[in-house]
Coordinates of C-alpha atoms and ligand atoms in Angstrom, one line a residue:
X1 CA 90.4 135.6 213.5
X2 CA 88.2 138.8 213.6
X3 CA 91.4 140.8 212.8
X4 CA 92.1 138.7 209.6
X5 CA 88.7 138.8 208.2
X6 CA 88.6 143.0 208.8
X7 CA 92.6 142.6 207.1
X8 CA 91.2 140.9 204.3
X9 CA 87.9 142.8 203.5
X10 CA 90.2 146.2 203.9
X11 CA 92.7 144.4 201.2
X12 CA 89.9 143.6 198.9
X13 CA 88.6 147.2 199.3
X14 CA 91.7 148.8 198.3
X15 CA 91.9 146.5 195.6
X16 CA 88.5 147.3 194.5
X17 CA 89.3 151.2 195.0
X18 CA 92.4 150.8 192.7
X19 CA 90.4 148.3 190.0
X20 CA 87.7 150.5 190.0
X21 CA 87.8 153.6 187.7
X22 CA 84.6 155.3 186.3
X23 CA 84.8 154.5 182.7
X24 CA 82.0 156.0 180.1
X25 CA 79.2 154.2 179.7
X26 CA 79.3 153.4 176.3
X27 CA 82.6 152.2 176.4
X28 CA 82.9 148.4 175.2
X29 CA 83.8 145.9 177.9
X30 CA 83.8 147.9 180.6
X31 CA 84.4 145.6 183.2
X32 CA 87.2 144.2 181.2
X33 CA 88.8 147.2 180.2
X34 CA 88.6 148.5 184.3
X35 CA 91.1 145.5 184.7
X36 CA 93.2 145.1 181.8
X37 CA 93.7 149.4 182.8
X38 CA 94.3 148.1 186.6
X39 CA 96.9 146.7 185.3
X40 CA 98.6 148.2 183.3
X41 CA 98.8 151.0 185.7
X42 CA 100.5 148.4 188.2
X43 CA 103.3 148.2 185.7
X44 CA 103.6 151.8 185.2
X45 CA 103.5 152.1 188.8
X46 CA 106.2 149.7 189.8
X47 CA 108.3 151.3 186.8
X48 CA 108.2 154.5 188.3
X49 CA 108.7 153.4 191.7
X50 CA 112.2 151.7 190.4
X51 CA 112.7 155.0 188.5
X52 CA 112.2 157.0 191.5
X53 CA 114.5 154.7 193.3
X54 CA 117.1 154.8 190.8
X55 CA 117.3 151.1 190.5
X56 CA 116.7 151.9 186.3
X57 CA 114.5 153.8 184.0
X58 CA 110.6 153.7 184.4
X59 CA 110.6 151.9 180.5
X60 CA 113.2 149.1 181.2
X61 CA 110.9 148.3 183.4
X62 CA 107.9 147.6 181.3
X63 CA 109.8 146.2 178.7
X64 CA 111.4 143.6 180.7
X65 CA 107.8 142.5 181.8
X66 CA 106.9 142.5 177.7
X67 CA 109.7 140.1 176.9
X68 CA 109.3 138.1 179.6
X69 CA 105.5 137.5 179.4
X70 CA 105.0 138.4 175.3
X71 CA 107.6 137.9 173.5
X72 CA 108.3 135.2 171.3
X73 CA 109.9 132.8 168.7
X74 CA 109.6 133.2 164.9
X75 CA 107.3 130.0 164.5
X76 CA 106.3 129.2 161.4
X77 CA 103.1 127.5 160.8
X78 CA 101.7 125.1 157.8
X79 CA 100.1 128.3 156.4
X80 CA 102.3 131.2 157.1
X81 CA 106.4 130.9 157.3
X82 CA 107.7 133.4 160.1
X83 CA 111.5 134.1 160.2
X84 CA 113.4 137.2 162.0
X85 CA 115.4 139.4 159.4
X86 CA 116.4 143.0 158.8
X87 CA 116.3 145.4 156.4
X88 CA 119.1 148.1 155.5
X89 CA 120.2 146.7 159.4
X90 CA 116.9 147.5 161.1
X91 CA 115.5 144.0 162.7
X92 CA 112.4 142.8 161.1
X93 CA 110.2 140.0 161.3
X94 CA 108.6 138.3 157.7
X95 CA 105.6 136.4 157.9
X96 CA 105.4 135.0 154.2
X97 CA 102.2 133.0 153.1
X98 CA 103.5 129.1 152.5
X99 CA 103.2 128.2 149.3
X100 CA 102.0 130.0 145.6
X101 CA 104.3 129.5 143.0
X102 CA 105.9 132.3 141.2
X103 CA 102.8 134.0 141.9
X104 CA 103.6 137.7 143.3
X105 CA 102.1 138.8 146.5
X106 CA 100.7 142.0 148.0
X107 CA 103.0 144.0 151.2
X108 CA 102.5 145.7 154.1
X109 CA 105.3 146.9 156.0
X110 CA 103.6 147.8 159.8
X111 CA 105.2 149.4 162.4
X112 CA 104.0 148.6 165.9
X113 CA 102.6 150.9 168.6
X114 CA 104.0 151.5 172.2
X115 CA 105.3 155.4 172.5
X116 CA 107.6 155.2 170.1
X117 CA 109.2 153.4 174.0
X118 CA 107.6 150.2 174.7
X119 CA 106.4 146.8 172.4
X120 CA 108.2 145.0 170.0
X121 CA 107.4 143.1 166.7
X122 CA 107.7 140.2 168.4
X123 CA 105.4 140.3 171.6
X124 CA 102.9 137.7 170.8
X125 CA 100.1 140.3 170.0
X126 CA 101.9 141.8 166.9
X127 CA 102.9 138.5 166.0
X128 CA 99.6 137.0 166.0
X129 CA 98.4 140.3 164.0
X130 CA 100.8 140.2 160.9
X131 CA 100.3 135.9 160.9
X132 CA 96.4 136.9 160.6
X133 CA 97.1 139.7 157.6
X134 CA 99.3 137.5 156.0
X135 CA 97.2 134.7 156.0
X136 CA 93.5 136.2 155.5
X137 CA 95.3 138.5 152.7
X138 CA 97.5 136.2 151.6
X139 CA 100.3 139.1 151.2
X140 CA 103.7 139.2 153.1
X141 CA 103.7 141.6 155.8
X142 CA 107.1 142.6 157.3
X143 CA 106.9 143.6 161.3
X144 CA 110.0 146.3 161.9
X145 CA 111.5 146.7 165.5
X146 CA 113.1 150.3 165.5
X147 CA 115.5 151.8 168.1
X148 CA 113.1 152.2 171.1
X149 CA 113.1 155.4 174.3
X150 CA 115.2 156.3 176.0
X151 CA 118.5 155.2 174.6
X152 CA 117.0 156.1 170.7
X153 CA 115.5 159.5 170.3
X154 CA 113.8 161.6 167.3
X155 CA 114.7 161.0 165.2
X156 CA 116.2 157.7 165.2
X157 CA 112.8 156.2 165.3
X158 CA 112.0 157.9 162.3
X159 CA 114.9 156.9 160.3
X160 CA 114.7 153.3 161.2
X161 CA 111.2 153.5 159.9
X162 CA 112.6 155.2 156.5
X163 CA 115.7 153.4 156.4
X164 CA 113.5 149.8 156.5
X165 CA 111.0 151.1 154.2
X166 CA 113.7 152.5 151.6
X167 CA 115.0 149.0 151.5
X168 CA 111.5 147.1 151.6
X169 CA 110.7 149.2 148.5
X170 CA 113.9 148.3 146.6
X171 CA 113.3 146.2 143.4
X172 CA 115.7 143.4 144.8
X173 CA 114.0 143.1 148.3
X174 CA 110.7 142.6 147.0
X175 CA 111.6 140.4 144.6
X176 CA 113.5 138.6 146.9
X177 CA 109.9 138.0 148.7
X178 CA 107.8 137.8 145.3
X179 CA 105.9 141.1 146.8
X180 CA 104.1 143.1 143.7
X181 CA 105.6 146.7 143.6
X182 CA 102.4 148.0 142.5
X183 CA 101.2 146.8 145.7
X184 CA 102.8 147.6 148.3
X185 CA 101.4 149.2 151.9
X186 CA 102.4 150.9 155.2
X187 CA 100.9 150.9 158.3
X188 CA 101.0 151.2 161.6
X189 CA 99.2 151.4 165.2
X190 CA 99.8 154.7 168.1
X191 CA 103.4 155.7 167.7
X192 CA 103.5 153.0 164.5
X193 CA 100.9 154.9 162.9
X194 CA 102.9 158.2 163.4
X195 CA 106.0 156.7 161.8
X196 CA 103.7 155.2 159.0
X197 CA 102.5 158.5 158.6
X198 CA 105.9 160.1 158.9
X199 CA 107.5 158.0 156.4
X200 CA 104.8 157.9 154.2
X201 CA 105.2 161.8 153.2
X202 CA 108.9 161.1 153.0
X203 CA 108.1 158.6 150.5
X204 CA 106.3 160.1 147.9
X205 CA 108.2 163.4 148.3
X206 CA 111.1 161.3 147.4
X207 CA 111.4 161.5 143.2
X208 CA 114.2 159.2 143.2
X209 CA 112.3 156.5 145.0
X210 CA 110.5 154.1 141.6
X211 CA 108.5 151.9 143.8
X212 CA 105.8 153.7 146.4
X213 CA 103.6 152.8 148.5
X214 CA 99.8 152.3 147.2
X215 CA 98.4 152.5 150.4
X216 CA 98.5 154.4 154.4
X217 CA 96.2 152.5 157.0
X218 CA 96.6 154.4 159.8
X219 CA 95.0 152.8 163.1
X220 CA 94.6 155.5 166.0
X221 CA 98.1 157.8 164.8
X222 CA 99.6 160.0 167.3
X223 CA 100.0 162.9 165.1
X224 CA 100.9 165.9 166.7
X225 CA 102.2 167.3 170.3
X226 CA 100.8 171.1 170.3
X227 CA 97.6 170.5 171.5
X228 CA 97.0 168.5 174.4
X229 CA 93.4 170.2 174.5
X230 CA 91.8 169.2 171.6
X231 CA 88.2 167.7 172.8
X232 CA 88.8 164.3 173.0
X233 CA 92.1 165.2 174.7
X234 CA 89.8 167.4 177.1
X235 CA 86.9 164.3 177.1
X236 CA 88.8 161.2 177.4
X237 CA 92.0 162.5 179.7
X238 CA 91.5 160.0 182.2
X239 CA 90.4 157.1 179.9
X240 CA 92.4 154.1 179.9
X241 CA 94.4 153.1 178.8
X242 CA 96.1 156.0 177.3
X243 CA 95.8 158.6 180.0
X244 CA 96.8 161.9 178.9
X245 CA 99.5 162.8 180.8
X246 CA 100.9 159.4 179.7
X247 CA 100.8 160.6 176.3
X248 CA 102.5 163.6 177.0
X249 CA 105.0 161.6 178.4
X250 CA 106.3 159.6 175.8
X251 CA 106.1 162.6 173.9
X252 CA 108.7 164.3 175.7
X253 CA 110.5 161.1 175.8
X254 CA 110.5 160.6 172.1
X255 CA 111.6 164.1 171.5
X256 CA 114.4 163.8 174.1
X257 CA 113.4 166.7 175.7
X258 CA 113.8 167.3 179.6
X259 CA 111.1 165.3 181.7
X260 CA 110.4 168.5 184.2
X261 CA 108.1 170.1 181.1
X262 CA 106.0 167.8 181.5
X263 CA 103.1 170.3 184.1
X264 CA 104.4 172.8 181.6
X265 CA 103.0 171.1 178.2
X266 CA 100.0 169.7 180.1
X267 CA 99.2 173.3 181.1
X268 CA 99.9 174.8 178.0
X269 CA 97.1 176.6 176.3
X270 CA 95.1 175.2 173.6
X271 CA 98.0 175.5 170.6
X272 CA 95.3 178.0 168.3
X273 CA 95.4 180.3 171.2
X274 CA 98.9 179.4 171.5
X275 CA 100.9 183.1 170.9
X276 CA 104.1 181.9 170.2
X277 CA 102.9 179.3 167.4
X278 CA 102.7 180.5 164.0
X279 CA 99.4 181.1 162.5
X280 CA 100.2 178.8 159.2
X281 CA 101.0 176.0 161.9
X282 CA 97.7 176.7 163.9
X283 CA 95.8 176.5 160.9
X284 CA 97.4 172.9 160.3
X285 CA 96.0 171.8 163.6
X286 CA 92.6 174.4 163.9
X287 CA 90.5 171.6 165.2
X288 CA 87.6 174.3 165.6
X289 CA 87.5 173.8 161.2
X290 CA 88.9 170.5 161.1
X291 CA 86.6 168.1 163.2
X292 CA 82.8 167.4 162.8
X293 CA 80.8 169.5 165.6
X294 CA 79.6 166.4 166.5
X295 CA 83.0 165.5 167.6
X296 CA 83.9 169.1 168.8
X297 CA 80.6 169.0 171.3
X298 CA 81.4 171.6 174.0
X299 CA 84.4 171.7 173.8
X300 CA 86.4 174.9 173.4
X301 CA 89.7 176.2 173.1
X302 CA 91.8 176.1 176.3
X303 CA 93.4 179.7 177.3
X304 CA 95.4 179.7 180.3
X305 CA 97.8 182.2 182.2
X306 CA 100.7 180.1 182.2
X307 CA 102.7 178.3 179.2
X308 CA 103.8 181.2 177.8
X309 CA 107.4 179.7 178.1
X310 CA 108.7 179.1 173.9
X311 CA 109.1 175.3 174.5
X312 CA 109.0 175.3 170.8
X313 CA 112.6 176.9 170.7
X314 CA 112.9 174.0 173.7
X315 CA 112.0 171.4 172.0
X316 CA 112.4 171.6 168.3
X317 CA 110.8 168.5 167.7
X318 CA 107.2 169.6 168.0
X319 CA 107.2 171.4 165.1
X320 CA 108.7 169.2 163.1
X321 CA 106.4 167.3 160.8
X322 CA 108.8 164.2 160.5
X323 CA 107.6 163.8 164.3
X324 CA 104.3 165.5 163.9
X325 CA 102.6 164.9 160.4
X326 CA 100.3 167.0 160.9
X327 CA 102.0 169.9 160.6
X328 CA 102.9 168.9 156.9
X329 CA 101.8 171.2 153.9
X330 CA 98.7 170.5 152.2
X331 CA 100.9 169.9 148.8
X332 CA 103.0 167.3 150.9
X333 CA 100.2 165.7 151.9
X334 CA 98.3 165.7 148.7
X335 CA 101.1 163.3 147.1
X336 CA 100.8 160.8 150.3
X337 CA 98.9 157.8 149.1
X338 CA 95.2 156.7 149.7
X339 CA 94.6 156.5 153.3
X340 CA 92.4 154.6 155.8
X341 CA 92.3 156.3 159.4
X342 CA 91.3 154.5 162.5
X343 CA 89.7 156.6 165.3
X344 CA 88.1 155.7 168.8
X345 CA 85.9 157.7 170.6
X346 CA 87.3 157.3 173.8
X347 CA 90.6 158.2 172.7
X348 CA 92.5 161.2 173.7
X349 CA 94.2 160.3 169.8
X350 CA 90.6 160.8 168.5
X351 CA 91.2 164.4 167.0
X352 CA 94.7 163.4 165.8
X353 CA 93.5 160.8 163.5
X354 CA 90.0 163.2 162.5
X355 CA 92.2 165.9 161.5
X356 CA 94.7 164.1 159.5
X357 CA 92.0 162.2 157.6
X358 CA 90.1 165.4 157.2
X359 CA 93.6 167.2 155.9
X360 CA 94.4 164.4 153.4
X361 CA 90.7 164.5 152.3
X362 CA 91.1 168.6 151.5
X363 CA 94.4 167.8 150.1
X364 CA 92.9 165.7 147.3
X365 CA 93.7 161.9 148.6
X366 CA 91.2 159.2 149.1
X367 CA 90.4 158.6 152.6
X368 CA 88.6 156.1 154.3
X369 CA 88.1 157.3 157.8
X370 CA 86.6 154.3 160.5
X371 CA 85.8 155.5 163.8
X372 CA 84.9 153.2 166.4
X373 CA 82.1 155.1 168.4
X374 CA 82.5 152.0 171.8
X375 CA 86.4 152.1 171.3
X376 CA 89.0 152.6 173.1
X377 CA 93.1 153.4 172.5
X378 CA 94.3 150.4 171.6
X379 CA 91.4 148.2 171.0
X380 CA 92.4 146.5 167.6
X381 CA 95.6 145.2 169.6
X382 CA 92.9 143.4 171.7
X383 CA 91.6 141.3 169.5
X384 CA 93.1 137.8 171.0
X385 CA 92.9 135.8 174.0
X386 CA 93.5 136.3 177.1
X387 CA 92.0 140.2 176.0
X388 CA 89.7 139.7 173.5
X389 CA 86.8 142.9 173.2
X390 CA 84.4 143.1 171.0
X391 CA 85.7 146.1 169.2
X392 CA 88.8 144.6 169.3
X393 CA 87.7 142.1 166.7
X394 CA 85.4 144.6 164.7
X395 CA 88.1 146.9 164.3
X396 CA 90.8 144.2 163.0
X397 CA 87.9 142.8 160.7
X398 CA 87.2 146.0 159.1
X399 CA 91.1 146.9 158.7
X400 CA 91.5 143.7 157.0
X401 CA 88.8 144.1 155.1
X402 CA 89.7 147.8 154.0
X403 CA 92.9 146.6 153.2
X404 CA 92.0 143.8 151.1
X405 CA 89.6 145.8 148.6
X406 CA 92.0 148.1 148.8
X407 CA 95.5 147.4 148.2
Ligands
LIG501 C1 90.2 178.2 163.1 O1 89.0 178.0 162.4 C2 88.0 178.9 162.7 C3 86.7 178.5 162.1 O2 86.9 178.3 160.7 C4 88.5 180.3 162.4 O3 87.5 181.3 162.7 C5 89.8 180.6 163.1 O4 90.3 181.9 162.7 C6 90.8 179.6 162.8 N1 92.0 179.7 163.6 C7 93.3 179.6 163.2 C8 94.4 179.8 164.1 O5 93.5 179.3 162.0

């Protein structure tokens, strides 16, 4: 009897010890966010557990868990019809307001978040997103599911994000869906809000393109993998739930490259102290100019002994701004269309998202930068039961809201 009682208040101590992990105050939800990270660090645990084991890859492993708990049908309700489609062959799902006549709609194409590796259009968070957007802005938003990590790598992402926008913005597609060309949008959360990004400067670059997008909402964009010591990399490196070396991962996941670089990139020197990075690059991502002090706060450049290893010539992909935006030109950028950035304080994304908004802003384009001073990567994704925060609602409210004056 004794021995069960000491058993179970040692099991409820361990499961305290692996619940528990010190979150900033001024977080939102703390208490909520301490579980919904417990977790999802269980999942990423038992995924690399069967990785280690060889029994399958670390990813198939979360995503099985996503379909079987969050994916679901294309329902359609009395307001909003929702049917699974594809455009120029990528798989898509259309949530089209019931109803209106020949009356022409507004368009958002959004590209969902998950590491460019996990998620899908059609777990029952994105679903209930794009049925929210098309029914609060009575405009047709089109979900895309592109080639996932580890069996598509940059760039297939990337070009299922082009291919599907390139045939969203065709006269016959969106006249097929009664969408307005004059007002038509992209967006995107995490890794979706690098491809909107991505796409985006492909898009107005492209002269022989007629119809472009009128609008980039970017919510918390992954925008760059040089720096993984900008400060609110440095600040919020243990924050859930985007840890920093988990970022790192699905970088080198999306770019293909070997998995054993990963203490390598993590110990790499701040990239503007970085000697074997161009200076014209550095100034692209010289978060000493680009972010307000009150963002930068202590912070400082990172120098260490080590990383002097040319994983650019490694990895090509992280200097190429069809995976990393922010490396673009300033005369790129300056034809992108007007933006609205997302940022959370407790992000380690947070500098990403500042220095792209401030970039497009000295480039010339309108920019609407929203930062969320109690949120958290991910927040506006938590916006519905069973994890509903606060700022998870605020965030979504205000993105609607930006997007309806807007676009
Ligand atoms: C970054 O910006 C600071 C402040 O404007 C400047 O002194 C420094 O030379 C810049 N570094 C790079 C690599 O552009």
């Amino acid at each position: 009897m004794k021995l069960r009682w000491a058993g179970g208040v040692l099991l409820s101590l361990a499961a305290a010890y692996y619940v528990y992990s010190p979150l900033p105050s001024t977080v939102n939800e703390p208490w909520k966010l301490m579980l919904l990270d417990a977790l999802f660090r269980s999942f990423i645990h038992v995924g690399d557990a069967a990785h280690a084991l060889g029994i399958c890859h670390s990813v198939h492993v979360l995503n099985s868990v996503v379909s079987r708990l969050e994916v679901i049908e294309a329902r359609s309700s009395p307001s909003v019809s929702v049917t699974d489609s594809a455009l120029g062959g990528v798989p898509v799902r259309v949530f089209q307001p019931v109803g209106g006549g020949a009356k022409l709609r507004r368009g958002v194409l959004y590209f969902h978040g998950g590491g460019w590796a996990l998620c899908s259009g059609r777990m029952r968070s994105y679903d209930l997103l794009c049925r929210k957007m098309a029914e609060e802005l009575d405009a047709v938003i089109v979900s895309v599911d592109y080639r996932l990590a580890p069996e598509a790598v940059f760039p297939d992402q990337f070009h299922d994000a082009l291919t599907a926008s390139q045939a969203f913005l065709s006269p016959e597609v969106l006249q097929s869906y009664r969408i307005d060309p004059a007002r038509v949008g992209v967006s995107g959360d995490s890794a979706g809000g690098n491809l909107a990004a991505a796409v985006a400067q492909q898009i107005s670059a492209d002269d022989s393109m007629s119809v472009k997008f009128r609008v980039q909402a970017l919510i918390y964009p992954v925008l760059q993998a040089l720096d993984f010591n900008t400060p609110s990399y440095q600040q919020n490196h243990n924050v859930p739930i985007l840890h920093r070396h988990l970022m790192a991962r699905f970088w080198l996941l999306y770019l293909g490259a070997d998995p054993s670089l990963l203490p390598h990139i993590l110990s790499s020197p701040s990239s503007l102290l970085h000697p074997s990075i161009l200076p014209a690059i550095r100034s692209h991502l010289n978060w000493t100019a680009l972010i307000p002090t009150k963002h930068q706060k202590h912070y400082r450049p990172i120098a260490t002994e080590t990383g002097s290893r040319e994983v650019t010539q490694e990895v090509p992909g992280l200097v190429d701004v069809r995976a990393a935006p922010l490396l673009a030109e300033q005369g790129v950028l300056g034809r992108t269309p007007q933006a609205y950035v997302m940022t959370c304080e407790f992000d380690v994304l947070r500098d990403d998202g500042l220095m792209y908004a401030r970039r497009l802003q000295d480039a010339g384009v309108r920019v609407t930068s929203d930062h969320y001073d109690d949120g958290f990567h991910g927040c506006m994704a938590f916006a519905f039961w069973p994890f509903r925060f606060s700022v998870g609602q605020r965030s979504l409210g205000s993105y609607i809201h930006w997007l309806d004056h807007n676009l």
